[in-house]
PDB file of N, CA and C in Angstrom:
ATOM      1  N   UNK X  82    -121.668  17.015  38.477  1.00  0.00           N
ATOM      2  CA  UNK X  82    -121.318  16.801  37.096  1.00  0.00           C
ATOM      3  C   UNK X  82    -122.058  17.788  36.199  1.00  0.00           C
ATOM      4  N   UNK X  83    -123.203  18.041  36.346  1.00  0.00           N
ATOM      5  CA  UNK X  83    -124.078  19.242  35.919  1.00  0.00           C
ATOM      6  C   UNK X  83    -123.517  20.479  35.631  1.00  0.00           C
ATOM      7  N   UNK X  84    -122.897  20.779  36.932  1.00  0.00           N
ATOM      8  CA  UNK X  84    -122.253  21.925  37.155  1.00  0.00           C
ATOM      9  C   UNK X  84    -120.887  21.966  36.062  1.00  0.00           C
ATOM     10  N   UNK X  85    -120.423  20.874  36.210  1.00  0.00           N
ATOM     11  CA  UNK X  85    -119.694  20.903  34.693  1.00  0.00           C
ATOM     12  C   UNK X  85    -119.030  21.317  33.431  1.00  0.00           C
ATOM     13  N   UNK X  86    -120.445  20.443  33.137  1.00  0.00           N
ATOM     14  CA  UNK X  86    -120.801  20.641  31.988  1.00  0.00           C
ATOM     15  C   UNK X  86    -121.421  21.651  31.771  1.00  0.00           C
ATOM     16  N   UNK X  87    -121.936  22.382  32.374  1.00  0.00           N
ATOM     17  CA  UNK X  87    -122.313  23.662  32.325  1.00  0.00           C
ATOM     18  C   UNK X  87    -121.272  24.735  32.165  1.00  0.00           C
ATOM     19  N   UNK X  88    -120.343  24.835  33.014  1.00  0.00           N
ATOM     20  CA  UNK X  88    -119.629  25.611  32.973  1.00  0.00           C
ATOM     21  C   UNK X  88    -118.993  25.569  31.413  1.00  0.00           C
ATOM     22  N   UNK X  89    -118.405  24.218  31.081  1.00  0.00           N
ATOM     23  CA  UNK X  89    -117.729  23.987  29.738  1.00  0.00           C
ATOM     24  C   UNK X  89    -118.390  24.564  28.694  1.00  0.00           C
ATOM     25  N   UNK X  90    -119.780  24.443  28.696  1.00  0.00           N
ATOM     26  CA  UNK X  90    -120.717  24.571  27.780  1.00  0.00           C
ATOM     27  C   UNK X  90    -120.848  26.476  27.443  1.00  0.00           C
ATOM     28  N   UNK X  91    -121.240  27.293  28.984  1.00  0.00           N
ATOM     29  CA  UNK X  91    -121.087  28.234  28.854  1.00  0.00           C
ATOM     30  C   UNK X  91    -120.361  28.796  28.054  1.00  0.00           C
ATOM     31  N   UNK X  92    -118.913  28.574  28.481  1.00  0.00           N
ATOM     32  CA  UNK X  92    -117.442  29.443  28.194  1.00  0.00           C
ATOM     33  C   UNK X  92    -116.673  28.091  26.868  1.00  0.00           C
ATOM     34  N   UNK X  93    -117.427  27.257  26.325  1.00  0.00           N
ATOM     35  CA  UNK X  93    -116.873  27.266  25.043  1.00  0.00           C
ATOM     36  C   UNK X  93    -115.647  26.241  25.257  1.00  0.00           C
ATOM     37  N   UNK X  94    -115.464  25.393  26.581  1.00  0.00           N
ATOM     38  CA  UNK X  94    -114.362  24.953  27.172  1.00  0.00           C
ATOM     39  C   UNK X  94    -114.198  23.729  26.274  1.00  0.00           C
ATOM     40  N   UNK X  95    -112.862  22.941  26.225  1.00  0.00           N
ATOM     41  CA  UNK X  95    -112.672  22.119  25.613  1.00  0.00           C
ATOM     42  C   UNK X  95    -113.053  21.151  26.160  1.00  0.00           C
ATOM     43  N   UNK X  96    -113.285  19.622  25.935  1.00  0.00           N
ATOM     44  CA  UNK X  96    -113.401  18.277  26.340  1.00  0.00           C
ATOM     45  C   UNK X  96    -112.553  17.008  26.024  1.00  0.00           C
ATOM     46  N   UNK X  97    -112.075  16.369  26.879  1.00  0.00           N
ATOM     47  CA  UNK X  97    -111.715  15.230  26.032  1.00  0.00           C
ATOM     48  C   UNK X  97    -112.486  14.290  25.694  1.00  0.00           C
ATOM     49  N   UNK X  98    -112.202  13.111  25.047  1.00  0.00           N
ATOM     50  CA  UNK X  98    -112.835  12.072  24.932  1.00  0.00           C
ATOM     51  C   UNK X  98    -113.481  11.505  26.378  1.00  0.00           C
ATOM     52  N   UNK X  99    -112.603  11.223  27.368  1.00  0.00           N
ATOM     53  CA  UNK X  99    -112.724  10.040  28.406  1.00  0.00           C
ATOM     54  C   UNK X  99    -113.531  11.061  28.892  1.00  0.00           C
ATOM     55  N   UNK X 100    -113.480  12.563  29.449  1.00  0.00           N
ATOM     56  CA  UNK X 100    -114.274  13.336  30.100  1.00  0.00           C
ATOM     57  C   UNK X 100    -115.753  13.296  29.760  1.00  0.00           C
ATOM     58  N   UNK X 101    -115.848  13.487  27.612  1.00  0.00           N
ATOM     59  CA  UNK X 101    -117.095  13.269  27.687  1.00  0.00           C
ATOM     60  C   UNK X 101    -117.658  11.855  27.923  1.00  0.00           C
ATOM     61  N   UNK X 102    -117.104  10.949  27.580  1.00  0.00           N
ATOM     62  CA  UNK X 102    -118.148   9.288  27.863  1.00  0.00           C
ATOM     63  C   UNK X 102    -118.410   9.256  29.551  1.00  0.00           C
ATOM     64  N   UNK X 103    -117.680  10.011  30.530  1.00  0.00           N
ATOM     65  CA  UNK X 103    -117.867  10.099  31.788  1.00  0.00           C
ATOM     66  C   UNK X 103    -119.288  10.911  32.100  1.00  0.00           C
ATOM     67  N   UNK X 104    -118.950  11.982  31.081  1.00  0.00           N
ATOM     68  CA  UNK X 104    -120.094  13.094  31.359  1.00  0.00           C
ATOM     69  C   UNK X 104    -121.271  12.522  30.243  1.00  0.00           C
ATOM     70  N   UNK X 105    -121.237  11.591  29.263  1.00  0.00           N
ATOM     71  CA  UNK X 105    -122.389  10.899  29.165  1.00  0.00           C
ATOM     72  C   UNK X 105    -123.376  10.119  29.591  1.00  0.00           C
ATOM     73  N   UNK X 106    -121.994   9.140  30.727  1.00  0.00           N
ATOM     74  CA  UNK X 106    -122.457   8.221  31.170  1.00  0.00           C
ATOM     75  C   UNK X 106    -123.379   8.180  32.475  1.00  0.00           C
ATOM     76  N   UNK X 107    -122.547   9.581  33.342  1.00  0.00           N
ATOM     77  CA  UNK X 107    -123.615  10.160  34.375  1.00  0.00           C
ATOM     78  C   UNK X 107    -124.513  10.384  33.777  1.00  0.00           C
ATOM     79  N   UNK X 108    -125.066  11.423  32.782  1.00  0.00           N
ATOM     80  CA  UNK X 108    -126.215  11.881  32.176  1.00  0.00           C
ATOM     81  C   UNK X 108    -127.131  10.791  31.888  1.00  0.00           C
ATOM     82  N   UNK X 109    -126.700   9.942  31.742  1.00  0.00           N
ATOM     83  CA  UNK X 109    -127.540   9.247  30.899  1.00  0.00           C
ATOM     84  C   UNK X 109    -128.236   8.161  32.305  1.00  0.00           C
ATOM     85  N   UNK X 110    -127.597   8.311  33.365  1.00  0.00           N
ATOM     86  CA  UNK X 110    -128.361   7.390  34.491  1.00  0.00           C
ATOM     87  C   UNK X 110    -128.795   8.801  35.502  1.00  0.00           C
ATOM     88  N   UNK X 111    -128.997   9.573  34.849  1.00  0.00           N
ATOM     89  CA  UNK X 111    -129.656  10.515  35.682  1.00  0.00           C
ATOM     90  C   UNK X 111    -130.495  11.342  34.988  1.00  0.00           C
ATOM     91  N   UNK X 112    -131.679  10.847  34.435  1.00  0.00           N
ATOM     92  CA  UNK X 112    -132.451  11.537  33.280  1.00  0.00           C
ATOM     93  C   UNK X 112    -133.123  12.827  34.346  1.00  0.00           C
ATOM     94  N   UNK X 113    -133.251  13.023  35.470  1.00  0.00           N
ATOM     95  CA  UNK X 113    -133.906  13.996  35.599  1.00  0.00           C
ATOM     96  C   UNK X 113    -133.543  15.190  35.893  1.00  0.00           C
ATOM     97  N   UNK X 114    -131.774  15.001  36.044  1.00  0.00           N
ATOM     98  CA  UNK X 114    -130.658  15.832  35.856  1.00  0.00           C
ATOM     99  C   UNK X 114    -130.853  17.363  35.186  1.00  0.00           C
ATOM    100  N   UNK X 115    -130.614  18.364  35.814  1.00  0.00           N
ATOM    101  CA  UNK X 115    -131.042  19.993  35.165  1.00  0.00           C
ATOM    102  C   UNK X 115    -129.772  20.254  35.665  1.00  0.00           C
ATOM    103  N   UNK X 116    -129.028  21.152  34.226  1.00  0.00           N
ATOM    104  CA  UNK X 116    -128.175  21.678  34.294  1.00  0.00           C
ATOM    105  C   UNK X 116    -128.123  22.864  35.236  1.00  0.00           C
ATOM    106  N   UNK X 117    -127.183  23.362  35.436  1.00  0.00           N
ATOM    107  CA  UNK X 117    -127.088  24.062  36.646  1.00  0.00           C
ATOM    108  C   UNK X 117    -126.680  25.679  35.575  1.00  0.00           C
ATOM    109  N   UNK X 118    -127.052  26.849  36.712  1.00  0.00           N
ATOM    110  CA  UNK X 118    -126.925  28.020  35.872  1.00  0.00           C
ATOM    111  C   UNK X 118    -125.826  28.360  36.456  1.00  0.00           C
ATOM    112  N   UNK X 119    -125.131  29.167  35.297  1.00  0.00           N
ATOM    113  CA  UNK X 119    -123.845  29.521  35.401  1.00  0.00           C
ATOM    114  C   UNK X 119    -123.912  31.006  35.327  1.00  0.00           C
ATOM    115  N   UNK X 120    -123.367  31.793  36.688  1.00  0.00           N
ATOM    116  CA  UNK X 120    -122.972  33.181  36.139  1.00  0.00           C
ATOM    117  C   UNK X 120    -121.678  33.407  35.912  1.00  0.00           C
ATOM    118  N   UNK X 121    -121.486  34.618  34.871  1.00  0.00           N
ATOM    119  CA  UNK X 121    -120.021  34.920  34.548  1.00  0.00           C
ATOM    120  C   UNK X 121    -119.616  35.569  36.041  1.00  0.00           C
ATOM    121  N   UNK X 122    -118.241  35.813  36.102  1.00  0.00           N
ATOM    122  CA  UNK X 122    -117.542  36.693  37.188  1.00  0.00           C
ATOM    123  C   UNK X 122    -117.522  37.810  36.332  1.00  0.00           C
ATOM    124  N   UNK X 123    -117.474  38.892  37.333  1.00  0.00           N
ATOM    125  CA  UNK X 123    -117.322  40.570  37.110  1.00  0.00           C
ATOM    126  C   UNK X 123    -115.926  40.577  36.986  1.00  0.00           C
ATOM    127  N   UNK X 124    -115.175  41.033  36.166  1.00  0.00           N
ATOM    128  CA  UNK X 124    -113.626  41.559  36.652  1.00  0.00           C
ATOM    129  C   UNK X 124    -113.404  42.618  37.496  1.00  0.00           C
ATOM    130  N   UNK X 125    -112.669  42.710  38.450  1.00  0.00           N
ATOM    131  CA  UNK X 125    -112.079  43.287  39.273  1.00  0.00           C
ATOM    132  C   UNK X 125    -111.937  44.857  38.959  1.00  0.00           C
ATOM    133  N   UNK X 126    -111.802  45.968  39.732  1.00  0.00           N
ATOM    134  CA  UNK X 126    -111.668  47.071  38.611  1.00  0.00           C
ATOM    135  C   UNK X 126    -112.883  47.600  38.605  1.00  0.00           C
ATOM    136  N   UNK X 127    -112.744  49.153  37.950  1.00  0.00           N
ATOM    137  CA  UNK X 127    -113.754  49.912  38.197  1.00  0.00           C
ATOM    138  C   UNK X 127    -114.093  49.557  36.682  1.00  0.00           C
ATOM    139  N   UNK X 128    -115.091  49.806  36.523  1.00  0.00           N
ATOM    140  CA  UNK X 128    -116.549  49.007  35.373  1.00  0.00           C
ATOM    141  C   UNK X 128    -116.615  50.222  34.638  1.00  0.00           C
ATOM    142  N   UNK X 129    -116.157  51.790  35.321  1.00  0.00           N
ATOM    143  CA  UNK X 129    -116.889  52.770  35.027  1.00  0.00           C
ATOM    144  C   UNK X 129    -115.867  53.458  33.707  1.00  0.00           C
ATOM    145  N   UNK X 130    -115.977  53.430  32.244  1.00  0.00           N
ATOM    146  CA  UNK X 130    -115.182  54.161  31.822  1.00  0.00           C
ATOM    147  C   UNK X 130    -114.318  55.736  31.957  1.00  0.00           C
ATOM    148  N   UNK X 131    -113.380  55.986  32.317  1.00  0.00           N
ATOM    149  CA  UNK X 131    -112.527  57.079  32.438  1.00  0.00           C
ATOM    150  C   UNK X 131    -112.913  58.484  31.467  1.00  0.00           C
ATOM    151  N   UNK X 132    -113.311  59.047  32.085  1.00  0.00           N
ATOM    152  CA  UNK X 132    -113.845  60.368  31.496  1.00  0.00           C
ATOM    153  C   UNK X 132    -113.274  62.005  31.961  1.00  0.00           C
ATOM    154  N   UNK X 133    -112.205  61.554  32.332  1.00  0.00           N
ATOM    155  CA  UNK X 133    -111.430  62.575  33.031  1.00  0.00           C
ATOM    156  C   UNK X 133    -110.448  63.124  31.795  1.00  0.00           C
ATOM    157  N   UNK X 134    -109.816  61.874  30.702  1.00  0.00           N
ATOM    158  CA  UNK X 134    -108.971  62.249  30.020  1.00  0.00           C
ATOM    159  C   UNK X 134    -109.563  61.817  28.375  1.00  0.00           C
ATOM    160  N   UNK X 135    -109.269  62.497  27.339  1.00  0.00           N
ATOM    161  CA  UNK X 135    -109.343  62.299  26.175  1.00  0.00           C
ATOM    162  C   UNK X 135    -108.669  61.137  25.546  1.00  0.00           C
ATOM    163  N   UNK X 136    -108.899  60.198  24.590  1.00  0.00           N
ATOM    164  CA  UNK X 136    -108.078  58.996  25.145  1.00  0.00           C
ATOM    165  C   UNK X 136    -107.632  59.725  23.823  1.00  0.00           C
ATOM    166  N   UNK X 137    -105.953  58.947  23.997  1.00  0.00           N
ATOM    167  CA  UNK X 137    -105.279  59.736  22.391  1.00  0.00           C
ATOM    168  C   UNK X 137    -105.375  58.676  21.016  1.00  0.00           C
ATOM    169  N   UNK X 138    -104.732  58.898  20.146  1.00  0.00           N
ATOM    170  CA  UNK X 138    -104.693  58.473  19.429  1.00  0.00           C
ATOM    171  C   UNK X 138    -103.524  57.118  19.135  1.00  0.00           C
ATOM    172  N   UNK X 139    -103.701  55.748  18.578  1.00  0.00           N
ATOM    173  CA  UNK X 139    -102.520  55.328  19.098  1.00  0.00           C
ATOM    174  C   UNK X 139    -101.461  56.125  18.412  1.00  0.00           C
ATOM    175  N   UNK X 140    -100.058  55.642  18.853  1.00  0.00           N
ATOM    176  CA  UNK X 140     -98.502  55.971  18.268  1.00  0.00           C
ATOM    177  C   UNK X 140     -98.453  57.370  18.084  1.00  0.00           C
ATOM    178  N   UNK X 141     -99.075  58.173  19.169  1.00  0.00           N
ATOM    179  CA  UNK X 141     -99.075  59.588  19.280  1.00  0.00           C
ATOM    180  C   UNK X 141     -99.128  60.079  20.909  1.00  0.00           C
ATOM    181  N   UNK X 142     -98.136  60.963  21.199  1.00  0.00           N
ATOM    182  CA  UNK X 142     -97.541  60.786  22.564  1.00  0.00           C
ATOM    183  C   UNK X 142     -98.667  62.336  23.201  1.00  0.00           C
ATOM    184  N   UNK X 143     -98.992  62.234  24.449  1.00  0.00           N
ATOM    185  CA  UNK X 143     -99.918  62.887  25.094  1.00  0.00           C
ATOM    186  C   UNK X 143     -98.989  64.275  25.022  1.00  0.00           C
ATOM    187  N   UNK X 144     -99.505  65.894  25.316  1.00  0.00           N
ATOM    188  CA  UNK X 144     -99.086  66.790  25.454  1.00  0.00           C
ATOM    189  C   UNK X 144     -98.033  68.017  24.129  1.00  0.00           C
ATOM    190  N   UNK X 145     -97.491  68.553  24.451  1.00  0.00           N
ATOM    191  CA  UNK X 145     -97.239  69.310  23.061  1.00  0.00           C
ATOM    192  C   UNK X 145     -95.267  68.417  23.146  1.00  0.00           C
ATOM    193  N   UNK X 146     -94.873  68.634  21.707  1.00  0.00           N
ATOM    194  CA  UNK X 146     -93.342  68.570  22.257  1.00  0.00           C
ATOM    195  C   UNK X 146     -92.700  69.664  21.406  1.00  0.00           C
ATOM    196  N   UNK X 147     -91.349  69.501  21.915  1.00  0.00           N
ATOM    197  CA  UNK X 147     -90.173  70.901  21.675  1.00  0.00           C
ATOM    198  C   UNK X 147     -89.447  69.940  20.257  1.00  0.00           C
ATOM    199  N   UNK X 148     -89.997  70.814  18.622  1.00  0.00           N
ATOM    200  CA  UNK X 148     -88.791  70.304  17.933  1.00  0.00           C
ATOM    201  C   UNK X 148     -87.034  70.430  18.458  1.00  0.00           C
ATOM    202  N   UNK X 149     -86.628  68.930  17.795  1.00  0.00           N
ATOM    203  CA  UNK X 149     -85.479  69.252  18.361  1.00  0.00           C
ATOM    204  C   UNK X 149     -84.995  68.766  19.853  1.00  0.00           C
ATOM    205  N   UNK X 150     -85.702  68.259  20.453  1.00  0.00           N
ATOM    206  CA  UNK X 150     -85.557  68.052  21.581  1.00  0.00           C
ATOM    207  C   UNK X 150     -85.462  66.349  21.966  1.00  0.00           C
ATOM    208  N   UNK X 151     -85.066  66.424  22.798  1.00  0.00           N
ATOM    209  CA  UNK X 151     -84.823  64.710  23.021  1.00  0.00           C
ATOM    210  C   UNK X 151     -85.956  63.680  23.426  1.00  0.00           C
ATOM    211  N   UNK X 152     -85.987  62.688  22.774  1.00  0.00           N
ATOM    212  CA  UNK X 152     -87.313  62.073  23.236  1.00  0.00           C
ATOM    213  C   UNK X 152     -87.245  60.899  23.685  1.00  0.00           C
ATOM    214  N   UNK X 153     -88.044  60.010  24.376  1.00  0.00           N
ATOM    215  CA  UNK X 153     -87.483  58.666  25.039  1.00  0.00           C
ATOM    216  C   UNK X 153     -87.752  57.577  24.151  1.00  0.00           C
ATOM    217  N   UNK X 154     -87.244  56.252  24.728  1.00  0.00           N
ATOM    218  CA  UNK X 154     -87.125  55.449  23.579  1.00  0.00           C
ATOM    219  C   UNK X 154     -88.309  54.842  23.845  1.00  0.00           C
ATOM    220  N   UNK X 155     -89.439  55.274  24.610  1.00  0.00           N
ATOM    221  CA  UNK X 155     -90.576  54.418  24.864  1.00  0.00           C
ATOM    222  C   UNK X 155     -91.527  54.907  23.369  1.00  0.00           C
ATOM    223  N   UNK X 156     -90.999  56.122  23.315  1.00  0.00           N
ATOM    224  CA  UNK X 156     -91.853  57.201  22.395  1.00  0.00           C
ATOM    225  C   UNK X 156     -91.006  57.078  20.603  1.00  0.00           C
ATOM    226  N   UNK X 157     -90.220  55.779  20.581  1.00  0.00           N
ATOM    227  CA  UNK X 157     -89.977  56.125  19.269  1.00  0.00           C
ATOM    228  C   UNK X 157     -90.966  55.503  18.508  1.00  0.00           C
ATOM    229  N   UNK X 158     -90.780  56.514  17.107  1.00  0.00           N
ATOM    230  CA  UNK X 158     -91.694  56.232  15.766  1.00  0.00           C
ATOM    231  C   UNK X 158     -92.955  56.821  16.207  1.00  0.00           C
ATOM    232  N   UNK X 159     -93.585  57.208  17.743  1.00  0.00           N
ATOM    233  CA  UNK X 159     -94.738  58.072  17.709  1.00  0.00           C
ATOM    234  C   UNK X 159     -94.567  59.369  17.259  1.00  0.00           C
ATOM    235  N   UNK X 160     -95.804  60.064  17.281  1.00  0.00           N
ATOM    236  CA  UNK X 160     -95.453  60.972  16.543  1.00  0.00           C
ATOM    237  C   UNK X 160     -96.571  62.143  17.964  1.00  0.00           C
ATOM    238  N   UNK X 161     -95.829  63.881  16.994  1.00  0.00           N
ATOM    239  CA  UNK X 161     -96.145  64.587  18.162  1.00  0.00           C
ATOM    240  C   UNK X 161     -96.561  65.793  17.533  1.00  0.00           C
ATOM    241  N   UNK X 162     -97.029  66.753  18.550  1.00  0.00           N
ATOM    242  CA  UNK X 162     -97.884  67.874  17.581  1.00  0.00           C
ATOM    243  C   UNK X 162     -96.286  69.203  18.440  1.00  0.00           C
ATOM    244  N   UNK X 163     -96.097  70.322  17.933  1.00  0.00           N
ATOM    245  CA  UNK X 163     -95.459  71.258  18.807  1.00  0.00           C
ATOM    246  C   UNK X 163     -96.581  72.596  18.895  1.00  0.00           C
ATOM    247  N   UNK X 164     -96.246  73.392  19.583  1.00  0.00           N
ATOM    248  CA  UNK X 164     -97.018  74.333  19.687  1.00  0.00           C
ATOM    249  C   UNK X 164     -97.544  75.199  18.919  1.00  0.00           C
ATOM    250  N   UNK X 165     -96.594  75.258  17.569  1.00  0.00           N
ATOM    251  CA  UNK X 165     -96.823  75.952  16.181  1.00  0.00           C
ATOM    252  C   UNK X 165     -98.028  74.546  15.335  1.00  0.00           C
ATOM    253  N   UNK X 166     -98.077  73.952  16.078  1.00  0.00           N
ATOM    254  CA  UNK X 166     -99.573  72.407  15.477  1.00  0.00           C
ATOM    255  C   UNK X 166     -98.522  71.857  14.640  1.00  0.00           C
ATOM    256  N   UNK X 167     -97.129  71.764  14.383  1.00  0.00           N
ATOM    257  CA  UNK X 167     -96.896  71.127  13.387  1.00  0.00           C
ATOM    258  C   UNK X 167     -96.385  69.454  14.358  1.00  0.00           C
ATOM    259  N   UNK X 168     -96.628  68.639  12.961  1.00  0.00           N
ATOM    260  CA  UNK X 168     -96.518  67.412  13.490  1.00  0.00           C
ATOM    261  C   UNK X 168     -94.574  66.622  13.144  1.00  0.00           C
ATOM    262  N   UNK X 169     -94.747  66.015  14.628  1.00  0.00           N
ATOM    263  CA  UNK X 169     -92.889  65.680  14.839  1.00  0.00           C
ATOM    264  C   UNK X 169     -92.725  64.044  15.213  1.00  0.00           C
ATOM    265  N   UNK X 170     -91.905  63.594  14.694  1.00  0.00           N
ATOM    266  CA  UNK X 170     -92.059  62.188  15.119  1.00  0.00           C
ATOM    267  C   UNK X 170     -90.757  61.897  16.276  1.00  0.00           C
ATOM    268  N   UNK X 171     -90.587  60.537  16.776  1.00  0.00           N
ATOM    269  CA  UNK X 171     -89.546  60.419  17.764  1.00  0.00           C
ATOM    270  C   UNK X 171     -89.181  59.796  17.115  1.00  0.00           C
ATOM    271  N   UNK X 172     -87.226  59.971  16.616  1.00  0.00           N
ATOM    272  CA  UNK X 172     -86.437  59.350  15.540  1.00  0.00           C
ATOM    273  C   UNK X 172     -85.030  60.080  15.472  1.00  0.00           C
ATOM    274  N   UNK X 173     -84.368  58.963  15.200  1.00  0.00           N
ATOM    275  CA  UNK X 173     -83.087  59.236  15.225  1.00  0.00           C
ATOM    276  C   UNK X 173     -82.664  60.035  13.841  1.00  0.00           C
ATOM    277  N   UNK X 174     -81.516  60.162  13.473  1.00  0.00           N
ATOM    278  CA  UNK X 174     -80.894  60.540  12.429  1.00  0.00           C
ATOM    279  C   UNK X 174     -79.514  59.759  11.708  1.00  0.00           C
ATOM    280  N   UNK X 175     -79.036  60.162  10.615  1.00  0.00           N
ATOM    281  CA  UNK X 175     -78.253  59.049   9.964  1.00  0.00           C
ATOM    282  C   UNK X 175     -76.984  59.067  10.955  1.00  0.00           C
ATOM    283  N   UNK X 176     -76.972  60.690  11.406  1.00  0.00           N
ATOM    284  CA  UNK X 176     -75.529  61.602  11.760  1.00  0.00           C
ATOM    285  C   UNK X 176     -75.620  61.505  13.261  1.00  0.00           C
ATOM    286  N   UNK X 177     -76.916  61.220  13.600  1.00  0.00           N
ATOM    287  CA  UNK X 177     -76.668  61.043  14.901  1.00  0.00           C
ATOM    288  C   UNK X 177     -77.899  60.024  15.571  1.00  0.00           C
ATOM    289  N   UNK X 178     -77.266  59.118  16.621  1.00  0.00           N
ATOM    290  CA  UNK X 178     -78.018  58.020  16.966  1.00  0.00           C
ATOM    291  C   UNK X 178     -79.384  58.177  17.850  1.00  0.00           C
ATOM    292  N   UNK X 179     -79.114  59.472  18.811  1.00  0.00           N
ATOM    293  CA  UNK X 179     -79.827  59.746  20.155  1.00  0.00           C
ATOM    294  C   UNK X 179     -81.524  60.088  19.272  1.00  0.00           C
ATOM    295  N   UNK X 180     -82.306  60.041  19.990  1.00  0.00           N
ATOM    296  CA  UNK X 180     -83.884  60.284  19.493  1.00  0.00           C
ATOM    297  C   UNK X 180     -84.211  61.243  19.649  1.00  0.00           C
ATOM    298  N   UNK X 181     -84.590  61.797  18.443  1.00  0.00           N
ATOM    299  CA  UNK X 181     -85.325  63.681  19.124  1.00  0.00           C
ATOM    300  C   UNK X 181     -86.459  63.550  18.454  1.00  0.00           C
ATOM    301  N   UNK X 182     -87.613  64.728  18.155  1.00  0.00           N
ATOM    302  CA  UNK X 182     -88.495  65.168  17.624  1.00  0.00           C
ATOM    303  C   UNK X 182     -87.709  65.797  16.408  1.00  0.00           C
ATOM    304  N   UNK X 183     -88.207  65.113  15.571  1.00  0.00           N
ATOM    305  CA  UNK X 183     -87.854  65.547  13.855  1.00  0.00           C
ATOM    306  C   UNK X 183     -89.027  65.542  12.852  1.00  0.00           C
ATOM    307  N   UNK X 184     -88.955  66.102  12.352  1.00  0.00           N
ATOM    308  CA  UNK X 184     -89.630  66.389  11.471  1.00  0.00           C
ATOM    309  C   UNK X 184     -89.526  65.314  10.192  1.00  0.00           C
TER     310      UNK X 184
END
């Protein structure tokens, strides 16, 4: 029961009523009762931040793009640099539906 309430206590967990008068009622006939220590879990996964790539900016798509050119619909409303540095967004037009880099 220690173990528990510990855990709940740690991580902020909710209780009900009947749970706590249960978890009072042990406590309270076991005064010499020591809570038990709780470690967190590690998540899974490397721990180590990624330093291989520049992280971008959000709603701005990695690499240079071609004004004018077609862009996917994962990439609309981001926006993009072309090789002249000017900046292009992914967006349709009134005249035409398909997504390109526009200005």
């Amino acid at each position: 029961m220690a173990t528990q309430i510990s855990v709940k206590k740690k991580y902020a967990l909710s209780v009900t009523s009947s749970e706590k008068k249960a978890m009072s009622k042990v406590l309270n006939s076991c005064k010499n009762q020591k809570a038990a220590k709780v470690t967190p879990i590690k998540p899974a996964g490397s721990s180590k931040p990624s330093t291989t790539s520049k992280p971008k900016a959000p709603g701005t798509v990695k690499g240079l793009v071609s004004p004018g050119a077609f862009c996917k619909s994962a990439d609309k409303g981001k926006k993009g640099k072309s090789k002249a540095g000017k900046t292009y967004t992914c967006k349709s037009s009134k005249s035409e539906s398909r997504l390109r880099w526009r200005i």
